[in-house]
Amino acid sequence: MAKFKFRLERILSVRKHQEEKERILFGIAVQKKLEAEMKLSEIRERLNSAMESRTKLFNSKPTIEDLVRAHEYHISLINREVKAIKNLEETKRIMEEQRLKLIEARKKKRVLERLRERKYEDWKFEEENKEQNELDEIGLQTFMRKQKSFSEPADRSELISRGENYGY
């Protein structure tokens, strides 16, 4: 039996490589999103802690400088929170783009895999048909030889015993 060859094997290989690349990029995007979420969570914890410290500061006798410093720190945390939220939104957008690219790469690869499977089944069917035809031909030739050997006498003594003498 001949070996199966899929003529688009190189393209399928490229598609598999592309899918793997997109999977890695998607993983990186997910990781960056998780990091952005952690950073935002950390900033929010600091903001809550700063609010508690500010409340305690107001209950004691603070100086103007202490109040200004606490207020500036609070404002800087709010600004960092806004930046972290924007960063998180951007990482979510990038992650979604990568997810869509990964889905597209999987579809392209799967189309070629299905085509390869169909071509393999067609090839297998053809090979089995060829093999069956060869076996049928061998069987027919064997049958014809046996028929011929039964219909032709083997030697002169057999002809004489049957009462047939053709000038021998």
CSV table of C-alpha atoms in Angstrom, one decimal:
chain,number,residue,atom,x,y,z
A,1,MET,CA,0.0,0.0,0.0
A,2,ALA,CA,1.3,3.4,-0.9
A,3,LYS,CA,1.9,6.0,1.8
A,4,PHE,CA,-0.8,8.7,2.3
A,5,LYS,CA,0.4,12.2,1.3
A,6,PHE,CA,-1.7,15.3,2.1
A,7,ARG,CA,-0.6,18.0,-0.4
A,8,LEU,CA,-1.5,20.8,2.0
A,9,GLU,CA,0.5,19.3,4.9
A,10,ARG,CA,2.9,22.3,5.0
A,11,ILE,CA,0.0,24.8,5.2
A,12,LEU,CA,-1.5,22.7,8.0
A,13,SER,CA,1.8,22.8,9.8
A,14,VAL,CA,1.9,26.6,9.4
A,15,ARG,CA,-1.6,26.8,10.7
A,16,LYS,CA,-0.7,24.7,13.7
A,17,HIS,CA,2.2,26.9,14.4
A,18,GLN,CA,0.1,30.1,14.0
A,19,GLU,CA,-2.5,28.6,16.5
A,20,GLU,CA,0.2,27.9,19.0
A,21,LYS,CA,1.6,31.4,18.6
A,22,GLU,CA,-1.9,32.9,19.2
A,23,ARG,CA,-2.4,30.6,22.2
A,24,ILE,CA,0.9,31.9,23.7
A,25,LEU,CA,-0.1,35.6,23.0
A,26,PHE,CA,-3.5,35.0,24.5
A,27,GLY,CA,-1.9,33.5,27.6
A,28,ILE,CA,0.4,36.6,27.9
A,29,ALA,CA,-2.7,38.9,27.5
A,30,VAL,CA,-4.5,37.0,30.2
A,31,GLN,CA,-1.5,37.2,32.5
A,32,LYS,CA,-1.3,41.0,31.9
A,33,LYS,CA,-5.0,41.4,32.6
A,34,LEU,CA,-4.5,39.5,35.9
A,35,GLU,CA,-1.6,41.7,36.8
A,36,ALA,CA,-3.6,44.8,36.1
A,37,GLU,CA,-6.5,43.5,38.3
A,38,MET,CA,-4.0,42.8,41.1
A,39,LYS,CA,-2.5,46.2,40.8
A,40,LEU,CA,-5.9,47.9,40.8
A,41,SER,CA,-6.9,45.8,43.9
A,42,GLU,CA,-3.6,46.8,45.6
A,43,ILE,CA,-4.3,50.5,44.9
A,44,ARG,CA,-7.8,50.2,46.2
A,45,GLU,CA,-6.5,48.6,49.4
A,46,ARG,CA,-4.1,51.4,49.8
A,47,LEU,CA,-6.9,53.9,49.2
A,48,ASN,CA,-9.0,52.3,51.9
A,49,SER,CA,-6.1,52.2,54.2
A,50,ALA,CA,-5.4,55.9,53.5
A,51,MET,CA,-9.0,56.7,54.2
A,52,GLU,CA,-8.8,55.0,57.6
A,53,SER,CA,-5.6,56.8,58.3
A,54,ARG,CA,-7.1,60.1,57.3
A,55,THR,CA,-10.1,59.5,59.6
A,56,LYS,CA,-7.7,58.7,62.5
A,57,LEU,CA,-5.7,61.8,61.6
A,58,PHE,CA,-8.9,64.0,61.9
A,59,ASN,CA,-9.7,62.6,65.3
A,60,SER,CA,-6.3,63.6,66.6
A,61,LYS,CA,-5.0,67.1,66.5
A,62,PRO,CA,-3.4,67.3,63.1
A,63,THR,CA,-1.3,70.1,61.8
A,64,ILE,CA,-2.0,71.8,58.5
A,65,GLU,CA,1.0,70.1,56.9
A,66,ASP,CA,-0.3,66.6,58.0
A,67,LEU,CA,-3.7,67.4,56.5
A,68,VAL,CA,-2.1,68.6,53.2
A,69,ARG,CA,0.2,65.6,53.0
A,70,ALA,CA,-2.7,63.2,53.7
A,71,HIS,CA,-4.9,65.0,51.1
A,72,GLU,CA,-2.1,64.9,48.4
A,73,TYR,CA,-1.5,61.2,49.1
A,74,HIS,CA,-5.2,60.6,48.8
A,75,ILE,CA,-5.3,62.5,45.5
A,76,SER,CA,-2.3,60.6,44.1
A,77,LEU,CA,-3.9,57.3,45.0
A,78,ILE,CA,-7.1,58.3,43.2
A,79,ASN,CA,-5.1,59.3,40.2
A,80,ARG,CA,-3.2,55.9,40.3
A,81,GLU,CA,-6.6,54.2,40.6
A,82,VAL,CA,-7.9,56.0,37.5
A,83,LYS,CA,-4.8,55.0,35.6
A,84,ALA,CA,-5.0,51.4,36.8
A,85,ILE,CA,-8.7,51.3,35.7
A,86,LYS,CA,-7.7,52.5,32.2
A,87,ASN,CA,-4.9,50.1,32.1
A,88,LEU,CA,-7.2,47.2,33.1
A,89,GLU,CA,-9.7,48.2,30.4
A,90,GLU,CA,-6.9,48.3,27.8
A,91,THR,CA,-5.6,44.9,28.9
A,92,LYS,CA,-9.2,43.5,28.7
A,93,ARG,CA,-9.5,44.9,25.2
A,94,ILE,CA,-6.2,43.4,24.1
A,95,MET,CA,-7.1,40.1,25.7
A,96,GLU,CA,-10.4,40.0,23.8
A,97,GLU,CA,-8.6,40.7,20.5
A,98,GLN,CA,-6.1,37.9,21.2
A,99,ARG,CA,-9.0,35.6,22.1
A,100,LEU,CA,-10.7,36.3,18.8
A,101,LYS,CA,-7.4,35.8,16.9
A,102,LEU,CA,-6.9,32.5,18.7
A,103,ILE,CA,-10.4,31.4,17.7
A,104,GLU,CA,-9.8,32.3,14.1
A,105,ALA,CA,-6.5,30.5,14.1
A,106,ARG,CA,-8.2,27.4,15.5
A,107,LYS,CA,-10.9,27.5,12.9
A,108,LYS,CA,-8.4,27.8,10.1
A,109,LYS,CA,-6.4,24.9,11.4
A,110,ARG,CA,-9.5,22.8,12.0
A,111,VAL,CA,-10.7,23.3,8.4
A,112,LEU,CA,-7.5,21.9,7.1
A,113,GLU,CA,-7.5,19.0,9.6
A,114,ARG,CA,-11.0,18.1,8.5
A,115,LEU,CA,-10.0,18.3,4.9
A,116,ARG,CA,-7.0,16.1,5.7
A,117,GLU,CA,-9.2,13.5,7.4
A,118,ARG,CA,-11.6,13.4,4.4
A,119,LYS,CA,-8.7,13.1,2.0
A,120,TYR,CA,-7.3,10.3,4.1
A,121,GLU,CA,-10.6,8.4,4.1
A,122,ASP,CA,-10.9,8.9,0.3
A,123,TRP,CA,-7.3,7.6,-0.1
A,124,LYS,CA,-8.0,4.7,2.2
A,125,PHE,CA,-11.1,3.8,0.3
A,126,GLU,CA,-9.3,3.9,-3.0
A,127,GLU,CA,-6.4,1.8,-1.7
A,128,GLU,CA,-8.8,-0.8,-0.4
A,129,ASN,CA,-10.6,-0.8,-3.8
A,130,LYS,CA,-7.3,-1.3,-5.6
A,131,GLU,CA,-6.3,-4.1,-3.3
A,132,GLN,CA,-9.7,-5.8,-3.7
A,133,ASN,CA,-9.5,-5.5,-7.5
A,134,GLU,CA,-6.0,-7.0,-7.4
A,135,LEU,CA,-7.3,-9.9,-5.3
A,136,ASP,CA,-10.3,-10.4,-7.6
A,137,GLU,CA,-7.9,-10.4,-10.6
A,138,ILE,CA,-5.7,-13.0,-9.0
A,139,GLY,CA,-8.7,-15.1,-8.1
A,140,LEU,CA,-10.0,-14.9,-11.6
A,141,GLN,CA,-6.7,-15.9,-13.1
A,142,THR,CA,-6.4,-18.8,-10.8
A,143,PHE,CA,-9.9,-19.9,-11.6
A,144,MET,CA,-9.2,-19.6,-15.4
A,145,ARG,CA,-6.0,-21.6,-15.1
A,146,LYS,CA,-7.9,-24.3,-13.2
A,147,GLN,CA,-10.7,-24.4,-15.7
A,148,LYS,CA,-8.2,-24.6,-18.6
A,149,SER,CA,-6.3,-27.4,-16.9
A,150,PHE,CA,-9.6,-29.4,-16.5
A,151,SER,CA,-10.7,-28.8,-20.0
A,152,GLU,CA,-7.4,-29.8,-21.7
A,153,PRO,CA,-6.1,-33.3,-21.3
A,154,ALA,CA,-2.7,-33.5,-19.8
A,155,ASP,CA,-1.1,-36.1,-22.0
A,156,ARG,CA,-1.7,-38.7,-24.9
A,157,SER,CA,-2.5,-41.6,-22.5
A,158,GLU,CA,-5.4,-39.6,-21.2
A,159,LEU,CA,-6.7,-39.0,-24.7
A,160,ILE,CA,-6.5,-42.7,-25.5
A,161,SER,CA,-8.3,-43.7,-22.3
A,162,ARG,CA,-11.1,-41.4,-23.2
A,163,GLY,CA,-11.3,-42.9,-26.7
A,164,GLU,CA,-10.1,-39.9,-28.4
A,165,ASN,CA,-7.3,-40.3,-30.8
A,166,TYR,CA,-6.4,-37.4,-33.0
A,167,GLY,CA,-3.6,-38.9,-34.9
A,168,TYR,CA,-1.1,-39.3,-32.2
